[in-house]
Amino acid sequence: MAATTNFVAAQAANRRNTLLLLVVLTALAALFGYVIGWVLEGELTDAVPVASVVGLAAAAILAGASVIWSGISLAFGDRMVLAMADAKAIEKADAPQLFNIVEEMSIAAGVPMPKVMVMEVDALNAFATGTSTSNSAIVVTRGLLSTLNREELQGVIGHEMGHIANLDTRYMTVVGVTVGLIALVASMILRTLQWGSYSSSSSSSSDRKSSGGSAFLIIVLLVVAVLAPLAAKAVQMAVSRQREYLADATSVQFTRNPDGLISALQKLEAAAGKPFPGVSDATQHLFIVNPVRAMTAKTSALMATHPDLQSRIDRLRNLGA
């Protein structure tokens, strides 16, 4: 049977990881701002400043924006995720079995009853979100609700309740919201550079020559704009894998039955990697199985938000041994 999960230790670790993530992201935002200011000052002065005043100002602005965004993501990140997923709250009368299972699992976890929500899609998937155990939600797709039997549904809900009890949801929600913001900012910068390139192509030969000295600064900015979202994605990929194993084990601890989750994962395996409305690259790590791409044993660790399903099933069988 599954080893007992130390929820206090898991929650403390997730609080530390969330704070560390926000500090690192703020530092990266400051660095990103400095590079932008450095490029702008180089463009304006036709020289490469060693210490850029404009860069320092831009670093301070973006660091401040990062701090503000961190506060917003901690306060409202769960609502943003639910809005992106187009999840709708339902009443107990709409799905009494689902509500009963959520009530059972919340009692087993010792956490308040989360909101119960549904995505009106035929896909088979589920996720949990929330910035605290008292402010959380479990979301299931209509396809999952109509396909799984009670034992399988209990296994899935136990898994999601594990994420809530361990405070995985806070960290994963902040990561999802932040990844989306970084991707948006990088896209805006790339579009700006593309527009600048177009404008330069219509300028005079002398103008192009005078700006040639700062061309490499534009290249630096371009590289940063491309690499920033990739780095954010790498963080996103790394945060979920071990958390999925822990949530699987926690589900067995709550339900005392690994077979339900094993059977559910086997059904979900066929539907993995098939995007559906309400799913985005920024939120793919939240779901019990990745809805954007199927995870296999051959999937690179740098590209995997989840362990491959067969590995998860094998571990669950060992827990039940």
CSV table of C-alpha atoms in Angstrom, one decimal:
chain,number,residue,atom,x,y,z
A,1,MET,CA,0.0,0.0,0.0
A,2,ALA,CA,1.1,3.6,-0.5
A,3,ALA,CA,3.5,5.2,1.9
A,4,THR,CA,1.9,7.9,4.0
A,5,THR,CA,2.4,11.4,2.5
A,6,ASN,CA,3.8,14.1,4.8
A,7,PHE,CA,1.5,16.9,3.7
A,8,VAL,CA,3.1,19.5,6.0
A,9,ALA,CA,6.5,18.8,4.5
A,10,ALA,CA,5.1,18.8,1.0
A,11,GLN,CA,3.2,22.1,1.5
A,12,ALA,CA,6.3,23.7,3.1
A,13,ALA,CA,8.4,22.6,0.1
A,14,ASN,CA,5.9,24.0,-2.4
A,15,ARG,CA,5.8,27.3,-0.5
A,16,ARG,CA,9.5,27.6,-0.7
A,17,ASN,CA,9.5,26.5,-4.4
A,18,THR,CA,6.8,29.1,-5.2
A,19,LEU,CA,8.8,31.9,-3.5
A,20,LEU,CA,12.0,30.8,-5.2
A,21,LEU,CA,10.3,30.6,-8.6
A,22,LEU,CA,9.0,34.2,-8.2
A,23,VAL,CA,12.4,35.5,-7.1
A,24,VAL,CA,14.1,33.8,-10.1
A,25,LEU,CA,11.4,35.1,-12.5
A,26,THR,CA,11.8,38.7,-11.1
A,27,ALA,CA,15.6,38.4,-11.6
A,28,LEU,CA,15.1,37.2,-15.2
A,29,ALA,CA,12.6,40.0,-15.8
A,30,ALA,CA,15.2,42.5,-14.6
A,31,LEU,CA,17.9,41.0,-16.8
A,32,PHE,CA,15.5,41.0,-19.8
A,33,GLY,CA,14.7,44.7,-19.1
A,34,TYR,CA,18.4,45.6,-19.0
A,35,VAL,CA,19.0,43.9,-22.3
A,36,ILE,CA,16.1,45.8,-23.9
A,37,GLY,CA,17.4,49.1,-22.5
A,38,TRP,CA,20.9,48.3,-23.5
A,39,VAL,CA,19.7,47.7,-27.1
A,40,LEU,CA,17.6,50.9,-27.1
A,41,GLU,CA,20.5,53.0,-25.8
A,42,GLY,CA,22.9,51.5,-28.4
A,43,GLU,CA,20.4,52.3,-31.1
A,44,LEU,CA,20.0,55.9,-29.9
A,45,THR,CA,23.7,56.7,-29.4
A,46,ASP,CA,25.3,54.4,-32.1
A,47,ALA,CA,27.5,53.1,-29.4
A,48,VAL,CA,27.5,50.0,-27.1
A,49,PRO,CA,27.3,51.3,-23.5
A,50,VAL,CA,29.2,49.3,-20.9
A,51,ALA,CA,26.8,50.3,-18.2
A,52,SER,CA,23.4,51.3,-19.7
A,53,VAL,CA,21.4,53.9,-17.8
A,54,VAL,CA,18.4,53.1,-20.0
A,55,GLY,CA,19.0,49.4,-19.3
A,56,LEU,CA,19.0,49.9,-15.5
A,57,ALA,CA,15.7,51.9,-15.8
A,58,ALA,CA,14.1,49.2,-18.0
A,59,ALA,CA,15.4,46.5,-15.5
A,60,ALA,CA,13.7,48.4,-12.6
A,61,ILE,CA,10.5,48.7,-14.5
A,62,LEU,CA,10.3,45.1,-15.6
A,63,ALA,CA,11.3,43.9,-12.1
A,64,GLY,CA,8.6,46.0,-10.6
A,65,ALA,CA,6.1,44.6,-13.2
A,66,SER,CA,7.2,41.1,-12.3
A,67,VAL,CA,6.6,41.7,-8.6
A,68,ILE,CA,3.1,43.1,-9.4
A,69,TRP,CA,2.4,40.2,-11.7
A,70,SER,CA,3.5,37.7,-9.1
A,71,GLY,CA,1.0,39.2,-6.6
A,72,ILE,CA,-1.7,39.0,-9.3
A,73,SER,CA,-0.9,35.4,-10.1
A,74,LEU,CA,-0.9,34.4,-6.4
A,75,ALA,CA,-4.2,36.3,-5.8
A,76,PHE,CA,-6.1,35.5,-9.1
A,77,GLY,CA,-4.1,32.9,-10.9
A,78,ASP,CA,-6.7,30.2,-10.3
A,79,ARG,CA,-9.4,32.4,-11.7
A,80,MET,CA,-7.3,33.1,-14.8
A,81,VAL,CA,-6.7,29.3,-15.3
A,82,LEU,CA,-10.4,28.5,-14.9
A,83,ALA,CA,-11.3,31.3,-17.4
A,84,MET,CA,-8.7,30.0,-19.9
A,85,ALA,CA,-10.2,26.5,-19.5
A,86,ASP,CA,-13.8,27.8,-19.8
A,87,ALA,CA,-14.7,25.7,-16.8
A,88,LYS,CA,-18.2,26.1,-15.3
A,89,ALA,CA,-19.3,25.5,-11.7
A,90,ILE,CA,-22.0,22.9,-11.3
A,91,GLU,CA,-24.4,22.0,-8.4
A,92,LYS,CA,-24.6,18.7,-6.5
A,93,ALA,CA,-27.9,17.9,-8.3
A,94,ASP,CA,-26.1,18.1,-11.7
A,95,ALA,CA,-23.6,15.3,-10.8
A,96,PRO,CA,-24.4,13.8,-7.4
A,97,GLN,CA,-21.9,10.9,-7.7
A,98,LEU,CA,-19.1,13.3,-8.6
A,99,PHE,CA,-19.9,15.5,-5.6
A,100,ASN,CA,-20.1,12.5,-3.3
A,101,ILE,CA,-16.6,11.4,-4.4
A,102,VAL,CA,-15.2,14.9,-4.0
A,103,GLU,CA,-16.7,15.1,-0.5
A,104,GLU,CA,-15.1,11.7,0.4
A,105,MET,CA,-11.7,12.7,-0.9
A,106,SER,CA,-11.8,16.1,0.8
A,107,ILE,CA,-12.5,14.4,4.1
A,108,ALA,CA,-9.7,11.9,3.5
A,109,ALA,CA,-7.3,14.7,2.7
A,110,GLY,CA,-8.5,16.9,5.6
A,111,VAL,CA,-9.0,19.9,3.4
A,112,PRO,CA,-12.1,22.0,2.8
A,113,MET,CA,-14.5,21.0,0.0
A,114,PRO,CA,-13.2,22.5,-3.3
A,115,LYS,CA,-15.4,23.9,-6.0
A,116,VAL,CA,-16.5,21.3,-8.5
A,117,MET,CA,-16.4,22.4,-12.1
A,118,VAL,CA,-16.9,20.9,-15.6
A,119,MET,CA,-15.4,21.6,-19.0
A,120,GLU,CA,-18.0,20.8,-21.6
A,121,VAL,CA,-15.8,18.7,-23.9
A,122,ASP,CA,-15.9,15.1,-24.9
A,123,ALA,CA,-12.2,14.6,-24.0
A,124,LEU,CA,-11.1,12.6,-21.0
A,125,ASN,CA,-9.1,14.7,-18.5
A,126,ALA,CA,-9.1,16.6,-15.2
A,127,PHE,CA,-7.1,19.1,-13.3
A,128,ALA,CA,-7.1,21.0,-10.0
A,129,THR,CA,-6.2,24.6,-9.3
A,130,GLY,CA,-6.1,27.0,-6.4
A,131,THR,CA,-3.8,29.2,-4.4
A,132,SER,CA,-4.6,27.5,-1.1
A,133,THR,CA,-6.4,24.5,0.3
A,134,SER,CA,-9.3,26.7,1.2
A,135,ASN,CA,-9.6,28.2,-2.2
A,136,SER,CA,-9.4,25.4,-4.7
A,137,ALA,CA,-11.3,23.8,-7.5
A,138,ILE,CA,-11.4,20.4,-9.2
A,139,VAL,CA,-12.3,20.4,-12.9
A,140,VAL,CA,-13.3,17.4,-14.9
A,141,THR,CA,-14.3,17.1,-18.5
A,142,ARG,CA,-17.8,16.0,-19.5
A,143,GLY,CA,-16.2,13.1,-21.3
A,144,LEU,CA,-14.4,11.9,-18.2
A,145,LEU,CA,-17.6,12.2,-16.2
A,146,SER,CA,-19.6,10.1,-18.6
A,147,THR,CA,-17.0,7.5,-19.3
A,148,LEU,CA,-15.4,6.5,-16.0
A,149,ASN,CA,-17.1,4.3,-13.5
A,150,ARG,CA,-17.2,5.3,-9.8
A,151,GLU,CA,-14.0,3.5,-8.8
A,152,GLU,CA,-12.1,5.1,-11.7
A,153,LEU,CA,-13.5,8.5,-11.0
A,154,GLN,CA,-12.6,8.2,-7.4
A,155,GLY,CA,-9.0,7.4,-8.4
A,156,VAL,CA,-8.8,10.5,-10.6
A,157,ILE,CA,-10.4,12.8,-7.9
A,158,GLY,CA,-8.0,11.3,-5.3
A,159,HIS,CA,-5.1,12.3,-7.6
A,160,GLU,CA,-6.4,15.9,-8.0
A,161,MET,CA,-7.1,16.1,-4.2
A,162,GLY,CA,-3.5,15.1,-3.7
A,163,HIS,CA,-2.4,18.1,-5.7
A,164,ILE,CA,-4.6,20.3,-3.5
A,165,ALA,CA,-3.5,18.8,-0.2
A,166,ASN,CA,0.2,19.0,-1.2
A,167,LEU,CA,-0.2,22.7,-2.4
A,168,ASP,CA,1.0,21.6,-5.8
A,169,THR,CA,-1.9,23.7,-7.2
A,170,ARG,CA,-0.4,27.0,-6.0
A,171,TYR,CA,3.0,26.4,-7.6
A,172,MET,CA,1.6,24.9,-10.8
A,173,THR,CA,-1.0,27.7,-11.2
A,174,VAL,CA,1.7,30.4,-10.8
A,175,VAL,CA,3.9,28.6,-13.3
A,176,GLY,CA,1.0,28.4,-15.8
A,177,VAL,CA,0.1,32.0,-15.6
A,178,THR,CA,3.8,33.1,-15.8
A,179,VAL,CA,4.6,30.9,-18.8
A,180,GLY,CA,1.7,32.5,-20.6
A,181,LEU,CA,2.9,36.0,-19.7
A,182,ILE,CA,6.5,35.3,-20.8
A,183,ALA,CA,5.3,33.8,-24.1
A,184,LEU,CA,3.1,36.9,-24.7
A,185,VAL,CA,5.9,39.4,-24.0
A,186,ALA,CA,8.4,37.4,-26.2
A,187,SER,CA,5.9,37.4,-29.0
A,188,MET,CA,5.4,41.2,-28.7
A,189,ILE,CA,9.1,41.7,-28.9
A,190,LEU,CA,9.5,39.5,-31.9
A,191,ARG,CA,6.7,41.3,-33.7
A,192,THR,CA,8.4,44.7,-32.8
A,193,LEU,CA,11.7,43.5,-34.2
A,194,GLN,CA,9.9,42.3,-37.3
A,195,TRP,CA,8.3,45.7,-37.7
A,196,GLY,CA,11.6,47.4,-37.1
A,197,SER,CA,13.2,45.2,-39.7
A,198,TYR,CA,10.5,46.1,-42.2
A,199,SER,CA,11.0,49.8,-41.5
A,200,SER,CA,14.8,49.5,-41.9
A,201,SER,CA,14.4,47.9,-45.3
A,202,SER,CA,12.7,51.1,-46.6
A,203,SER,CA,15.3,53.5,-45.1
A,204,SER,CA,18.2,55.0,-47.0
A,205,SER,CA,21.5,53.3,-47.4
A,206,SER,CA,23.2,55.8,-45.1
A,207,ASP,CA,20.7,55.2,-42.4
A,208,ARG,CA,21.2,51.5,-42.7
A,209,LYS,CA,25.0,52.0,-42.5
A,210,SER,CA,24.7,54.2,-39.4
A,211,SER,CA,22.6,51.6,-37.6
A,212,GLY,CA,24.9,48.7,-38.5
A,213,GLY,CA,27.1,49.3,-35.4
A,214,SER,CA,24.2,48.2,-33.1
A,215,ALA,CA,22.9,45.4,-35.2
A,216,PHE,CA,24.5,42.8,-32.9
A,217,LEU,CA,22.5,44.3,-30.0
A,218,ILE,CA,19.3,43.6,-32.0
A,219,ILE,CA,20.5,40.0,-32.4
A,220,VAL,CA,21.1,39.7,-28.6
A,221,LEU,CA,17.5,40.9,-28.0
A,222,LEU,CA,16.2,38.5,-30.6
A,223,VAL,CA,18.1,35.6,-29.0
A,224,VAL,CA,16.7,36.6,-25.6
A,225,ALA,CA,13.2,36.9,-27.0
A,226,VAL,CA,13.4,33.4,-28.4
A,227,LEU,CA,15.1,31.8,-25.4
A,228,ALA,CA,13.0,33.3,-22.7
A,229,PRO,CA,9.8,31.4,-23.5
A,230,LEU,CA,11.9,28.2,-24.0
A,231,ALA,CA,13.4,28.6,-20.6
A,232,ALA,CA,10.0,29.2,-19.1
A,233,LYS,CA,8.7,26.1,-20.8
A,234,ALA,CA,11.6,24.1,-19.4
A,235,VAL,CA,10.6,25.2,-15.9
A,236,GLN,CA,7.0,24.2,-16.7
A,237,MET,CA,8.1,20.8,-17.9
A,238,ALA,CA,10.2,20.2,-14.8
A,239,VAL,CA,7.6,21.1,-12.2
A,240,SER,CA,5.1,18.5,-13.0
A,241,ARG,CA,6.8,15.1,-13.3
A,242,GLN,CA,7.6,14.2,-9.7
A,243,ARG,CA,4.3,15.9,-8.6
A,244,GLU,CA,2.4,13.5,-10.7
A,245,TYR,CA,4.0,10.5,-9.1
A,246,LEU,CA,3.3,11.9,-5.7
A,247,ALA,CA,-0.3,12.7,-6.5
A,248,ASP,CA,-0.8,9.2,-7.9
A,249,ALA,CA,0.6,7.8,-4.6
A,250,THR,CA,-1.6,10.2,-2.6
A,251,SER,CA,-4.6,9.0,-4.5
A,252,VAL,CA,-3.9,5.4,-3.4
A,253,GLN,CA,-3.5,6.7,0.2
A,254,PHE,CA,-6.9,8.3,0.1
A,255,THR,CA,-8.8,5.6,-1.8
A,256,ARG,CA,-6.9,2.5,-0.5
A,257,ASN,CA,-7.4,1.2,-4.0
A,258,PRO,CA,-4.7,1.5,-6.8
A,259,ASP,CA,-6.8,-0.4,-9.3
A,260,GLY,CA,-9.3,2.5,-9.8
A,261,LEU,CA,-6.6,5.0,-10.8
A,262,ILE,CA,-4.8,2.3,-12.9
A,263,SER,CA,-7.9,1.6,-14.9
A,264,ALA,CA,-8.6,5.3,-15.3
A,265,LEU,CA,-5.1,6.0,-16.6
A,266,GLN,CA,-5.4,3.2,-19.1
A,267,LYS,CA,-8.6,4.8,-20.5
A,268,LEU,CA,-7.0,8.2,-20.4
A,269,GLU,CA,-3.9,6.9,-22.2
A,270,ALA,CA,-5.9,6.5,-25.5
A,271,ALA,CA,-7.0,10.1,-25.3
A,272,ALA,CA,-3.7,11.6,-24.3
A,273,GLY,CA,-2.1,14.2,-26.5
A,274,LYS,CA,-5.3,15.2,-28.2
A,275,PRO,CA,-5.9,19.0,-27.6
A,276,PHE,CA,-9.4,20.2,-27.0
A,277,PRO,CA,-11.1,23.7,-26.5
A,278,GLY,CA,-9.9,25.3,-23.2
A,279,VAL,CA,-6.4,23.8,-23.4
A,280,SER,CA,-3.3,25.8,-24.0
A,281,ASP,CA,0.5,25.3,-23.8
A,282,ALA,CA,0.5,27.4,-20.7
A,283,THR,CA,-1.9,25.1,-18.8
A,284,GLN,CA,-1.0,21.7,-20.2
A,285,HIS,CA,1.0,20.7,-17.1
A,286,LEU,CA,-2.0,21.1,-14.9
A,287,PHE,CA,-4.0,18.2,-16.3
A,288,ILE,CA,-3.8,14.6,-15.1
A,289,VAL,CA,-2.5,13.6,-18.5
A,290,ASN,CA,-1.0,16.0,-21.0
A,291,PRO,CA,-3.7,17.1,-23.5
A,292,VAL,CA,-1.3,18.7,-25.9
A,293,ARG,CA,1.2,15.8,-26.5
A,294,ALA,CA,1.3,12.2,-25.4
A,295,MET,CA,4.1,11.4,-23.0
A,296,THR,CA,6.0,8.2,-23.7
A,297,ALA,CA,9.2,6.6,-22.4
A,298,LYS,CA,11.0,8.1,-25.4
A,299,THR,CA,9.8,11.6,-24.7
A,300,SER,CA,12.8,13.8,-23.7
A,301,ALA,CA,12.9,14.9,-20.1
A,302,LEU,CA,13.1,18.5,-21.3
A,303,MET,CA,9.9,18.1,-23.2
A,304,ALA,CA,7.9,16.0,-20.7
A,305,THR,CA,5.4,17.7,-18.4
A,306,HIS,CA,4.3,14.3,-17.1
A,307,PRO,CA,5.9,10.9,-16.6
A,308,ASP,CA,4.9,8.4,-19.3
A,309,LEU,CA,1.7,6.6,-18.4
A,310,GLN,CA,3.1,3.1,-18.3
A,311,SER,CA,5.7,4.2,-15.7
A,312,ARG,CA,2.9,5.7,-13.6
A,313,ILE,CA,0.9,2.5,-13.9
A,314,ASP,CA,3.9,0.3,-13.0
A,315,ARG,CA,4.5,2.4,-9.9
A,316,LEU,CA,0.8,2.2,-8.9
A,317,ARG,CA,0.9,-1.6,-9.2
A,318,ASN,CA,4.0,-1.7,-7.0
A,319,LEU,CA,2.1,0.4,-4.4
A,320,GLY,CA,-0.7,-2.1,-4.4
A,321,ALA,CA,1.7,-5.1,-4.1
